[in-house]
Amino acid sequence: MSDPVLRAAVIAGAVIGVVNVLFAGFRHGFGTLPVWFYAVQILLIPAMMYTLPMFRRAMVTPDFPRRAALYALGWAPPYLIYSLSSELLNPDVNPVAALSNALVFLLLFAVIFAAIRRPQR
């Protein structure tokens, strides 16, 4: 794994998974977390690696709407795994509201990243 960006994606996926387990464990109790929750956190690593090409393309895309769309697609798998897995631990969760909330945050991430990470001219 000589590519530093790939290494960063793997490390970021692992760190996000550990942080999500810690937050959920402190909120719900580590003994009550189901096995599926831990298994889903492992999916964060391939989700970050899968979306890596979208981030690379977004960094060089000059027009704002396409750049924002690429960032949204890049953040969608890892953020949805992170957000929805912890939301589904609550028995009173409204799945539509949880998904809507996640999509709003994805759009917010996309716009912020597209504004900050403009390609060099």
Short mmCIF file of N, CA, C and O in Angstrom, two decimals:
data_model
loop_
_atom_site.label_atom_id
_atom_site.label_comp_id
_atom_site.label_asym_id
_atom_site.label_seq_id
_atom_site.Cartn_x
_atom_site.Cartn_y
_atom_site.Cartn_z
N MET A 1 0.85 -1.18 0.00
CA MET A 1 0.00 0.00 0.00
C MET A 1 0.90 1.24 0.00
O MET A 1 1.04 1.92 0.99
N SER A 2 1.49 1.51 -1.15
CA SER A 2 2.43 2.62 -1.23
C SER A 2 1.76 3.96 -1.51
O SER A 2 2.36 5.00 -1.28
N ASP A 3 0.55 3.93 -2.03
CA ASP A 3 -0.15 5.16 -2.34
C ASP A 3 -0.60 5.84 -1.03
O ASP A 3 -1.37 5.27 -0.27
N PRO A 4 -0.13 7.06 -0.76
CA PRO A 4 -0.48 7.70 0.51
C PRO A 4 -1.98 8.02 0.61
O PRO A 4 -2.53 8.01 1.70
N VAL A 5 -2.63 8.28 -0.52
CA VAL A 5 -4.06 8.58 -0.47
C VAL A 5 -4.85 7.31 -0.13
O VAL A 5 -5.80 7.35 0.65
N LEU A 6 -4.44 6.18 -0.70
CA LEU A 6 -5.09 4.91 -0.38
C LEU A 6 -4.88 4.55 1.08
O LEU A 6 -5.81 4.12 1.77
N ARG A 7 -3.69 4.76 1.57
CA ARG A 7 -3.39 4.50 2.98
C ARG A 7 -4.24 5.40 3.87
O ARG A 7 -4.79 4.96 4.88
N ALA A 8 -4.40 6.65 3.48
CA ALA A 8 -5.24 7.58 4.25
C ALA A 8 -6.70 7.14 4.25
O ALA A 8 -7.39 7.26 5.26
N ALA A 9 -7.17 6.60 3.12
CA ALA A 9 -8.55 6.12 3.04
C ALA A 9 -8.77 4.93 3.97
O ALA A 9 -9.79 4.85 4.66
N VAL A 10 -7.82 4.02 4.00
CA VAL A 10 -7.93 2.85 4.89
C VAL A 10 -7.90 3.29 6.35
O VAL A 10 -8.72 2.84 7.17
N ILE A 11 -6.98 4.17 6.68
CA ILE A 11 -6.88 4.65 8.06
C ILE A 11 -8.13 5.43 8.45
O ILE A 11 -8.67 5.25 9.54
N ALA A 12 -8.62 6.28 7.55
CA ALA A 12 -9.84 7.05 7.85
C ALA A 12 -11.04 6.14 8.06
O ALA A 12 -11.83 6.35 8.98
N GLY A 13 -11.18 5.11 7.22
CA GLY A 13 -12.28 4.17 7.40
C GLY A 13 -12.20 3.45 8.73
O GLY A 13 -13.22 3.29 9.43
N ALA A 14 -11.00 3.03 9.11
CA ALA A 14 -10.83 2.34 10.38
C ALA A 14 -11.10 3.27 11.57
O ALA A 14 -11.77 2.89 12.53
N VAL A 15 -10.61 4.49 11.48
CA VAL A 15 -10.81 5.45 12.58
C VAL A 15 -12.29 5.81 12.72
O VAL A 15 -12.82 5.87 13.84
N ILE A 16 -12.96 6.04 11.61
CA ILE A 16 -14.39 6.36 11.67
C ILE A 16 -15.16 5.20 12.29
O ILE A 16 -16.07 5.42 13.10
N GLY A 17 -14.82 3.97 11.93
CA GLY A 17 -15.48 2.81 12.51
C GLY A 17 -15.26 2.72 14.01
O GLY A 17 -16.20 2.45 14.78
N VAL A 18 -14.03 2.92 14.45
CA VAL A 18 -13.72 2.86 15.89
C VAL A 18 -14.46 3.97 16.64
O VAL A 18 -15.04 3.73 17.71
N VAL A 19 -14.47 5.16 16.09
CA VAL A 19 -15.17 6.28 16.74
C VAL A 19 -16.67 5.99 16.83
O VAL A 19 -17.30 6.26 17.86
N ASN A 20 -17.24 5.43 15.77
CA ASN A 20 -18.67 5.11 15.80
C ASN A 20 -18.97 4.05 16.86
O ASN A 20 -19.97 4.15 17.57
N VAL A 21 -18.10 3.05 16.99
CA VAL A 21 -18.29 2.02 18.02
C VAL A 21 -18.18 2.65 19.41
O VAL A 21 -18.98 2.34 20.30
N LEU A 22 -17.22 3.54 19.60
CA LEU A 22 -17.07 4.20 20.90
C LEU A 22 -18.30 5.04 21.25
O LEU A 22 -18.83 4.96 22.37
N PHE A 23 -18.74 5.86 20.30
CA PHE A 23 -19.92 6.70 20.56
C PHE A 23 -21.15 5.85 20.87
O PHE A 23 -21.88 6.12 21.82
N ALA A 24 -21.38 4.82 20.06
CA ALA A 24 -22.54 3.96 20.27
C ALA A 24 -22.40 3.17 21.58
O ALA A 24 -23.39 2.98 22.29
N GLY A 25 -21.20 2.74 21.89
CA GLY A 25 -20.98 1.99 23.12
C GLY A 25 -21.23 2.82 24.35
O GLY A 25 -21.83 2.35 25.32
N PHE A 26 -20.77 4.06 24.34
CA PHE A 26 -21.00 4.93 25.49
C PHE A 26 -22.48 5.31 25.61
O PHE A 26 -22.99 5.50 26.71
N ARG A 27 -23.17 5.42 24.49
CA ARG A 27 -24.57 5.82 24.51
C ARG A 27 -25.49 4.64 24.88
O ARG A 27 -26.43 4.81 25.64
N HIS A 28 -25.23 3.46 24.30
CA HIS A 28 -26.14 2.33 24.48
C HIS A 28 -25.56 1.23 25.38
O HIS A 28 -26.29 0.31 25.74
N GLY A 29 -24.28 1.29 25.67
CA GLY A 29 -23.62 0.24 26.44
C GLY A 29 -22.94 -0.74 25.50
O GLY A 29 -23.57 -1.24 24.56
N PHE A 30 -21.68 -1.01 25.74
CA PHE A 30 -20.91 -1.88 24.84
C PHE A 30 -21.46 -3.30 24.82
O PHE A 30 -21.41 -3.97 23.81
N GLY A 31 -21.99 -3.76 25.95
CA GLY A 31 -22.53 -5.11 26.01
C GLY A 31 -23.82 -5.30 25.24
O GLY A 31 -24.20 -6.42 24.92
N THR A 32 -24.49 -4.20 24.93
CA THR A 32 -25.78 -4.31 24.24
C THR A 32 -25.66 -4.10 22.72
O THR A 32 -26.64 -4.26 22.02
N LEU A 33 -24.48 -3.75 22.24
CA LEU A 33 -24.32 -3.54 20.80
C LEU A 33 -24.41 -4.88 20.08
O LEU A 33 -23.71 -5.82 20.43
N PRO A 34 -25.26 -4.96 19.06
CA PRO A 34 -25.40 -6.23 18.34
C PRO A 34 -24.18 -6.51 17.44
O PRO A 34 -23.43 -5.60 17.08
N VAL A 35 -24.02 -7.76 17.08
CA VAL A 35 -22.90 -8.18 16.25
C VAL A 35 -22.95 -7.49 14.89
O VAL A 35 -21.92 -7.11 14.33
N TRP A 36 -24.17 -7.28 14.34
CA TRP A 36 -24.28 -6.66 13.02
C TRP A 36 -23.69 -5.25 13.05
O TRP A 36 -23.17 -4.79 12.03
N PHE A 37 -23.77 -4.57 14.18
CA PHE A 37 -23.24 -3.21 14.26
C PHE A 37 -21.72 -3.21 14.06
O PHE A 37 -21.19 -2.38 13.32
N TYR A 38 -21.04 -4.16 14.71
CA TYR A 38 -19.59 -4.26 14.54
C TYR A 38 -19.24 -4.65 13.10
O TYR A 38 -18.30 -4.11 12.52
N ALA A 39 -20.00 -5.56 12.54
CA ALA A 39 -19.74 -6.01 11.16
C ALA A 39 -19.93 -4.87 10.16
O ALA A 39 -19.15 -4.74 9.21
N VAL A 40 -20.92 -4.05 10.40
CA VAL A 40 -21.17 -2.92 9.50
C VAL A 40 -20.02 -1.92 9.56
O VAL A 40 -19.66 -1.31 8.54
N GLN A 41 -19.41 -1.75 10.72
CA GLN A 41 -18.30 -0.80 10.84
C GLN A 41 -17.11 -1.22 10.00
O GLN A 41 -16.36 -0.39 9.50
N ILE A 42 -16.93 -2.52 9.82
CA ILE A 42 -15.85 -3.02 8.97
C ILE A 42 -16.07 -2.58 7.52
O ILE A 42 -15.11 -2.38 6.78
N LEU A 43 -17.33 -2.39 7.13
CA LEU A 43 -17.63 -1.94 5.76
C LEU A 43 -17.13 -0.53 5.48
O LEU A 43 -17.06 -0.12 4.32
N LEU A 44 -16.79 0.22 6.52
CA LEU A 44 -16.29 1.58 6.29
C LEU A 44 -14.96 1.60 5.54
O LEU A 44 -14.70 2.52 4.77
N ILE A 45 -14.14 0.60 5.75
CA ILE A 45 -12.83 0.57 5.07
C ILE A 45 -13.00 0.40 3.57
O ILE A 45 -12.50 1.23 2.80
N PRO A 46 -13.74 -0.61 3.08
CA PRO A 46 -13.93 -0.67 1.62
C PRO A 46 -14.76 0.49 1.08
O PRO A 46 -14.57 0.90 -0.07
N ALA A 47 -15.65 1.04 1.89
CA ALA A 47 -16.43 2.19 1.43
C ALA A 47 -15.52 3.39 1.15
O ALA A 47 -15.70 4.10 0.16
N MET A 48 -14.55 3.60 2.02
CA MET A 48 -13.61 4.70 1.80
C MET A 48 -12.71 4.41 0.60
O MET A 48 -12.42 5.30 -0.19
N MET A 49 -12.29 3.16 0.44
CA MET A 49 -11.43 2.82 -0.69
C MET A 49 -12.20 2.89 -2.01
O MET A 49 -11.66 3.31 -3.03
N TYR A 50 -13.46 2.49 -2.00
CA TYR A 50 -14.29 2.51 -3.21
C TYR A 50 -14.53 3.93 -3.71
O TYR A 50 -14.58 4.18 -4.90
N THR A 51 -14.70 4.84 -2.78
CA THR A 51 -15.02 6.22 -3.17
C THR A 51 -13.79 7.07 -3.45
O THR A 51 -13.92 8.21 -3.87
N LEU A 52 -12.62 6.52 -3.25
CA LEU A 52 -11.38 7.25 -3.49
C LEU A 52 -11.30 7.86 -4.90
O LEU A 52 -10.94 9.03 -5.04
N PRO A 53 -11.64 7.13 -5.97
CA PRO A 53 -11.58 7.75 -7.30
C PRO A 53 -12.49 8.96 -7.46
O PRO A 53 -12.17 9.90 -8.19
N MET A 54 -13.63 8.96 -6.77
CA MET A 54 -14.53 10.11 -6.87
C MET A 54 -13.91 11.36 -6.24
O MET A 54 -14.05 12.45 -6.76
N PHE A 55 -13.22 11.17 -5.12
CA PHE A 55 -12.55 12.31 -4.48
C PHE A 55 -11.43 12.83 -5.38
O PHE A 55 -11.25 14.04 -5.51
N ARG A 56 -10.69 11.91 -5.98
CA ARG A 56 -9.60 12.34 -6.87
C ARG A 56 -10.14 13.10 -8.07
O ARG A 56 -9.56 14.10 -8.49
N ARG A 57 -11.25 12.62 -8.66
CA ARG A 57 -11.85 13.33 -9.79
C ARG A 57 -12.42 14.67 -9.36
O ARG A 57 -12.33 15.66 -10.09
N ALA A 58 -13.01 14.71 -8.18
CA ALA A 58 -13.60 15.96 -7.70
C ALA A 58 -12.54 17.04 -7.49
O ALA A 58 -12.80 18.21 -7.75
N MET A 59 -11.35 16.63 -7.08
CA MET A 59 -10.29 17.62 -6.81
C MET A 59 -9.82 18.34 -8.07
O MET A 59 -9.27 19.42 -7.98
N VAL A 60 -10.05 17.75 -9.24
CA VAL A 60 -9.61 18.37 -10.49
C VAL A 60 -10.76 18.84 -11.36
O VAL A 60 -10.54 19.34 -12.46
N THR A 61 -11.99 18.69 -10.91
CA THR A 61 -13.16 19.11 -11.69
C THR A 61 -13.36 20.61 -11.51
O THR A 61 -13.56 21.09 -10.39
N PRO A 62 -13.36 21.36 -12.62
CA PRO A 62 -13.43 22.82 -12.48
C PRO A 62 -14.82 23.37 -12.15
O PRO A 62 -14.92 24.33 -11.39
N ASP A 63 -15.89 22.81 -12.71
CA ASP A 63 -17.20 23.42 -12.46
C ASP A 63 -17.79 22.93 -11.14
O ASP A 63 -17.73 21.75 -10.78
N PHE A 64 -18.38 23.87 -10.42
CA PHE A 64 -18.84 23.65 -9.05
C PHE A 64 -19.91 22.57 -8.93
O PHE A 64 -19.79 21.69 -8.06
N PRO A 65 -20.98 22.55 -9.75
CA PRO A 65 -22.01 21.53 -9.56
C PRO A 65 -21.50 20.10 -9.73
O PRO A 65 -21.84 19.23 -8.93
N ARG A 66 -20.67 19.86 -10.73
CA ARG A 66 -20.12 18.52 -10.92
C ARG A 66 -19.17 18.15 -9.79
O ARG A 66 -19.15 17.01 -9.32
N ARG A 67 -18.37 19.12 -9.34
CA ARG A 67 -17.45 18.87 -8.24
C ARG A 67 -18.23 18.54 -6.96
O ARG A 67 -17.90 17.59 -6.24
N ALA A 68 -19.30 19.28 -6.69
CA ALA A 68 -20.13 19.01 -5.51
C ALA A 68 -20.81 17.64 -5.62
O ALA A 68 -20.89 16.91 -4.63
N ALA A 69 -21.26 17.28 -6.81
CA ALA A 69 -21.89 15.97 -6.99
C ALA A 69 -20.89 14.84 -6.75
O ALA A 69 -21.23 13.82 -6.13
N LEU A 70 -19.66 15.01 -7.23
CA LEU A 70 -18.65 13.98 -7.00
C LEU A 70 -18.30 13.86 -5.51
O LEU A 70 -18.12 12.75 -5.00
N TYR A 71 -18.22 14.98 -4.82
CA TYR A 71 -17.97 14.91 -3.38
C TYR A 71 -19.15 14.25 -2.66
O TYR A 71 -18.95 13.47 -1.72
N ALA A 72 -20.37 14.54 -3.08
CA ALA A 72 -21.54 13.91 -2.46
C ALA A 72 -21.51 12.40 -2.68
O ALA A 72 -21.76 11.62 -1.75
N LEU A 73 -21.19 11.98 -3.89
CA LEU A 73 -21.10 10.54 -4.17
C LEU A 73 -19.94 9.91 -3.40
O LEU A 73 -20.03 8.75 -2.98
N GLY A 74 -18.87 10.66 -3.22
CA GLY A 74 -17.74 10.13 -2.47
C GLY A 74 -18.03 9.97 -0.99
O GLY A 74 -17.60 9.01 -0.36
N TRP A 75 -18.77 10.90 -0.43
CA TRP A 75 -19.07 10.82 1.00
C TRP A 75 -20.27 9.94 1.29
O TRP A 75 -20.45 9.51 2.44
N ALA A 76 -21.10 9.63 0.31
CA ALA A 76 -22.35 8.90 0.56
C ALA A 76 -22.14 7.53 1.23
O ALA A 76 -22.71 7.30 2.30
N PRO A 77 -21.36 6.60 0.66
CA PRO A 77 -21.26 5.29 1.32
C PRO A 77 -20.70 5.34 2.75
O PRO A 77 -21.34 4.82 3.67
N PRO A 78 -19.56 6.01 2.98
CA PRO A 78 -19.06 5.99 4.37
C PRO A 78 -19.97 6.73 5.34
O PRO A 78 -20.19 6.27 6.47
N TYR A 79 -20.53 7.85 4.92
CA TYR A 79 -21.36 8.61 5.86
C TYR A 79 -22.67 7.89 6.14
O TYR A 79 -23.15 7.89 7.28
N LEU A 80 -23.26 7.28 5.13
CA LEU A 80 -24.51 6.55 5.36
C LEU A 80 -24.28 5.34 6.26
O LEU A 80 -25.12 5.04 7.11
N ILE A 81 -23.16 4.66 6.09
CA ILE A 81 -22.84 3.55 6.99
C ILE A 81 -22.68 4.06 8.41
O ILE A 81 -23.25 3.52 9.35
N TYR A 82 -21.91 5.12 8.57
CA TYR A 82 -21.66 5.70 9.90
C TYR A 82 -22.97 6.17 10.54
O TYR A 82 -23.29 5.81 11.67
N SER A 83 -23.72 6.95 9.82
CA SER A 83 -24.91 7.58 10.39
C SER A 83 -26.04 6.60 10.63
O SER A 83 -26.60 6.55 11.73
N LEU A 84 -26.39 5.83 9.61
CA LEU A 84 -27.56 4.97 9.73
C LEU A 84 -27.32 3.79 10.67
O LEU A 84 -28.25 3.36 11.35
N SER A 85 -26.10 3.28 10.73
CA SER A 85 -25.86 2.16 11.64
C SER A 85 -26.05 2.57 13.09
O SER A 85 -26.62 1.81 13.88
N SER A 86 -25.62 3.76 13.44
CA SER A 86 -25.81 4.19 14.83
C SER A 86 -27.26 4.61 15.09
O SER A 86 -27.78 4.41 16.18
N GLU A 87 -27.93 5.14 14.08
CA GLU A 87 -29.33 5.51 14.25
C GLU A 87 -30.22 4.29 14.45
O GLU A 87 -31.18 4.32 15.21
N LEU A 88 -29.91 3.20 13.74
CA LEU A 88 -30.74 2.01 13.81
C LEU A 88 -30.62 1.26 15.13
O LEU A 88 -31.38 0.32 15.38
N LEU A 89 -29.69 1.65 15.98
CA LEU A 89 -29.59 1.05 17.31
C LEU A 89 -30.73 1.51 18.22
O LEU A 89 -31.08 0.82 19.17
N ASN A 90 -31.31 2.65 17.91
CA ASN A 90 -32.42 3.18 18.69
C ASN A 90 -33.72 2.50 18.23
O ASN A 90 -34.07 2.60 17.07
N PRO A 91 -34.45 1.85 19.12
CA PRO A 91 -35.66 1.15 18.69
C PRO A 91 -36.78 2.10 18.24
O PRO A 91 -37.68 1.69 17.52
N ASP A 92 -36.73 3.35 18.65
CA ASP A 92 -37.77 4.31 18.27
C ASP A 92 -37.41 5.16 17.06
O ASP A 92 -38.02 6.19 16.82
N VAL A 93 -36.42 4.72 16.28
CA VAL A 93 -35.95 5.51 15.16
C VAL A 93 -37.00 5.55 14.05
O VAL A 93 -37.71 4.58 13.81
N ASN A 94 -37.07 6.70 13.42
CA ASN A 94 -37.89 6.86 12.23
C ASN A 94 -36.95 6.75 11.04
O ASN A 94 -36.15 7.66 10.79
N PRO A 95 -36.99 5.66 10.28
CA PRO A 95 -36.03 5.44 9.20
C PRO A 95 -36.05 6.54 8.13
O PRO A 95 -35.01 6.92 7.62
N VAL A 96 -37.23 7.06 7.83
CA VAL A 96 -37.33 8.11 6.81
C VAL A 96 -36.65 9.38 7.31
O VAL A 96 -35.92 10.04 6.57
N ALA A 97 -36.88 9.72 8.56
CA ALA A 97 -36.25 10.92 9.12
C ALA A 97 -34.74 10.74 9.21
O ALA A 97 -33.99 11.68 8.93
N ALA A 98 -34.29 9.54 9.58
CA ALA A 98 -32.84 9.30 9.68
C ALA A 98 -32.19 9.40 8.30
O ALA A 98 -31.12 10.02 8.16
N LEU A 99 -32.81 8.83 7.28
CA LEU A 99 -32.27 8.91 5.94
C LEU A 99 -32.31 10.35 5.41
O LEU A 99 -31.36 10.81 4.79
N SER A 100 -33.39 11.05 5.67
CA SER A 100 -33.50 12.46 5.24
C SER A 100 -32.42 13.31 5.90
O SER A 100 -31.79 14.15 5.23
N ASN A 101 -32.21 13.12 7.17
CA ASN A 101 -31.17 13.85 7.90
C ASN A 101 -29.79 13.56 7.31
O ASN A 101 -28.98 14.47 7.11
N ALA A 102 -29.53 12.29 7.01
CA ALA A 102 -28.23 11.92 6.43
C ALA A 102 -28.05 12.55 5.06
O ALA A 102 -26.96 13.04 4.72
N LEU A 103 -29.09 12.58 4.26
CA LEU A 103 -28.99 13.18 2.92
C LEU A 103 -28.77 14.69 2.98
O LEU A 103 -28.02 15.24 2.17
N VAL A 104 -29.40 15.35 3.95
CA VAL A 104 -29.17 16.79 4.11
C VAL A 104 -27.71 17.05 4.48
O VAL A 104 -27.07 17.95 3.93
N PHE A 105 -27.17 16.25 5.40
CA PHE A 105 -25.76 16.42 5.77
C PHE A 105 -24.83 16.09 4.61
O PHE A 105 -23.79 16.73 4.45
N LEU A 106 -25.19 15.11 3.79
CA LEU A 106 -24.38 14.80 2.60
C LEU A 106 -24.33 15.99 1.65
O LEU A 106 -23.27 16.33 1.11
N LEU A 107 -25.47 16.62 1.43
CA LEU A 107 -25.49 17.80 0.56
C LEU A 107 -24.66 18.93 1.16
O LEU A 107 -23.94 19.63 0.44
N LEU A 108 -24.74 19.09 2.46
CA LEU A 108 -23.95 20.11 3.13
C LEU A 108 -22.45 19.82 3.00
O LEU A 108 -21.66 20.71 2.66
N PHE A 109 -22.04 18.57 3.23
CA PHE A 109 -20.65 18.18 3.04
C PHE A 109 -20.19 18.47 1.61
O PHE A 109 -19.10 18.98 1.39
N ALA A 110 -21.03 18.11 0.65
CA ALA A 110 -20.67 18.26 -0.75
C ALA A 110 -20.43 19.73 -1.10
O ALA A 110 -19.44 20.07 -1.76
N VAL A 111 -21.31 20.59 -0.67
CA VAL A 111 -21.17 22.01 -0.98
C VAL A 111 -19.94 22.60 -0.30
O VAL A 111 -19.18 23.36 -0.90
N ILE A 112 -19.72 22.24 0.95
CA ILE A 112 -18.57 22.77 1.68
C ILE A 112 -17.26 22.29 1.05
O ILE A 112 -16.35 23.08 0.79
N PHE A 113 -17.16 20.99 0.76
CA PHE A 113 -15.93 20.47 0.16
C PHE A 113 -15.71 21.04 -1.23
O PHE A 113 -14.58 21.34 -1.61
N ALA A 114 -16.78 21.18 -2.01
CA ALA A 114 -16.64 21.73 -3.36
C ALA A 114 -16.19 23.19 -3.31
O ALA A 114 -15.45 23.65 -4.18
N ALA A 115 -16.61 23.93 -2.30
CA ALA A 115 -16.20 25.32 -2.16
C ALA A 115 -14.76 25.43 -1.67
O ALA A 115 -14.00 26.30 -2.13
N ILE A 116 -14.37 24.56 -0.77
CA ILE A 116 -13.03 24.64 -0.18
C ILE A 116 -11.98 24.04 -1.11
O ILE A 116 -10.90 24.59 -1.26
N ARG A 117 -12.26 22.89 -1.69
CA ARG A 117 -11.28 22.15 -2.46
C ARG A 117 -11.42 22.40 -3.96
O ARG A 117 -11.71 21.52 -4.75
N ARG A 118 -11.22 23.65 -4.36
CA ARG A 118 -11.24 23.99 -5.78
C ARG A 118 -9.93 23.60 -6.42
O ARG A 118 -8.88 23.65 -5.79
N PRO A 119 -9.96 23.20 -7.72
CA PRO A 119 -8.71 22.83 -8.38
C PRO A 119 -7.81 24.06 -8.58
O PRO A 119 -8.29 25.17 -8.73
N GLN A 120 -6.52 23.80 -8.59
CA GLN A 120 -5.54 24.87 -8.83
C GLN A 120 -5.62 25.31 -10.28
O GLN A 120 -5.79 24.49 -11.16
N ARG A 121 -5.44 26.56 -10.54
CA ARG A 121 -5.46 27.06 -11.94
C ARG A 121 -4.08 27.40 -12.37
O ARG A 121 -3.20 27.74 -11.78
#
